[in-house]
Amino acid sequence: MGRLDGKVAVITGGASGMGEATAKLFVSQGARVVIGDLQEDKGHAVAASIGPECRFVRADVASSEDVQGLIGEAVNTWGKLDVMYNNAGIGGGEGSIMDCTEEVFDRIIAVDLKGVWLGMKHALPQMLKSGGGSIITTASVSAYMGMMGQGAYGSAKGGVVQLTRVCAVEYASQGIRANCICPGGTLTPILYENPHAPMPVTREEMEERLKYVQPIPRAGLPEDIANAALWLASDESSFVTGQSIIVDGGWMASARQPWGQMQAAAANGSSGAQAAR
Ligand SMILES: NC(=O)c1ccc[n+]([C@@H]2O[C@H](COP(=O)([O-])OP(=O)(O)OC[C@H]3O[C@@H](n4cnc5c(N)ncnc54)[C@H](O)[C@@H]3O)[C@@H](O)[C@H]2O)c1
């Protein structure tokens, strides 16, 4: 028996990283999943690799029409929506407050904050129809720390934590829960294929650097986040709402290796590992 038997989920940003890992895990636990993403080739490939219980829809989470279409695909195909996972995100290296352009600032807020609000706004009516549901969002530890070069990203993620609380209290009595997950450094393309990174970094280099960010001496993995999402999506967390759950290997508990310091070390040509030592 699967932990999500019978449930229907939508996962944004499902073509890569945490969203992809979560789609795989959810289907393995009995859910049927629609993934939405801007990356069409990757999205179709991920859905095909998971099987008929997973479908892909091209959607920009910053577009109200696209988000409605994504949710509509789940409801039209499988009759309902139980889990909405607002996971798509961009940014995290936009430069200082002075350097970040208005265009970049607006796009990060549109995707990382408004996109989550749209996901909630359009999922809620479907969940009310079926008597409940679980809304999950990927926020970040940068919601809680002043991280250099993340004025837009950190503000969007902080906003997501607050939006989660408001959603939770507004709909708790109607059976809908809202929680967010705050990952620490997690080995996904957003870190090693980020066009805003101070210098190019390979997946292997990033994996090595991430070992030294937090007390648990390994990189966070997309599966670590998927496991948290699984619990929040399942009925095992039925008394949990309005929370932000930090999945960071103890980084927030220790403030051991500030992100800016690691990035600065990388820009100077030394590894994060050397900087940490
Ligand atoms: N990797 C980390 O260290 C880390 C840490 C904290 C929070 N996060 C957050 O985790 C979430 C998932 O990111 P990831 O690490 O798996 O990175 P990722 O780049 O592997 O995946 C993000 C996915 O979101 C998609 N996406 C981006 N903009 C979109 C849009 N407008 N509409 C639809 N899809 C869009 C991308 O195409 C990509 O497939 C993001 O919200 C990110 O901010 C990541």
Short mmCIF file of C-alpha atoms in Angstrom, two decimals, residues 209 212 256-258 260-266 268 270-277:
data_model
loop_
_atom_site.label_atom_id
_atom_site.label_comp_id
_atom_site.label_asym_id
_atom_site.label_seq_id
_atom_site.Cartn_x
_atom_site.Cartn_y
_atom_site.Cartn_z
CA ARG A 209 31.37 22.63 -1.86
CA TYR A 212 31.02 22.16 4.01
CA ARG A 256 28.66 27.39 9.98
CA GLN A 257 29.44 28.54 6.46
CA PRO A 258 27.74 31.69 5.17
CA GLY A 260 28.17 34.60 0.50
CA GLN A 261 31.54 33.51 1.90
CA MET A 262 31.37 30.28 -0.05
CA GLN A 263 30.45 32.09 -3.27
CA ALA A 264 33.16 34.71 -2.71
CA ALA A 265 35.72 31.95 -2.19
CA ALA A 266 34.57 30.34 -5.41
CA ASN A 268 38.47 33.98 -5.96
CA SER A 270 39.48 28.69 -4.00
CA SER A 271 36.99 25.99 -3.19
CA GLY A 272 34.22 26.35 -0.64
CA ALA A 273 35.86 23.50 1.19
CA GLN A 274 39.06 25.48 1.61
CA ALA A 275 37.09 28.53 2.74
CA ALA A 276 35.28 26.46 5.36
CA ARG A 277 38.47 25.11 6.79
#
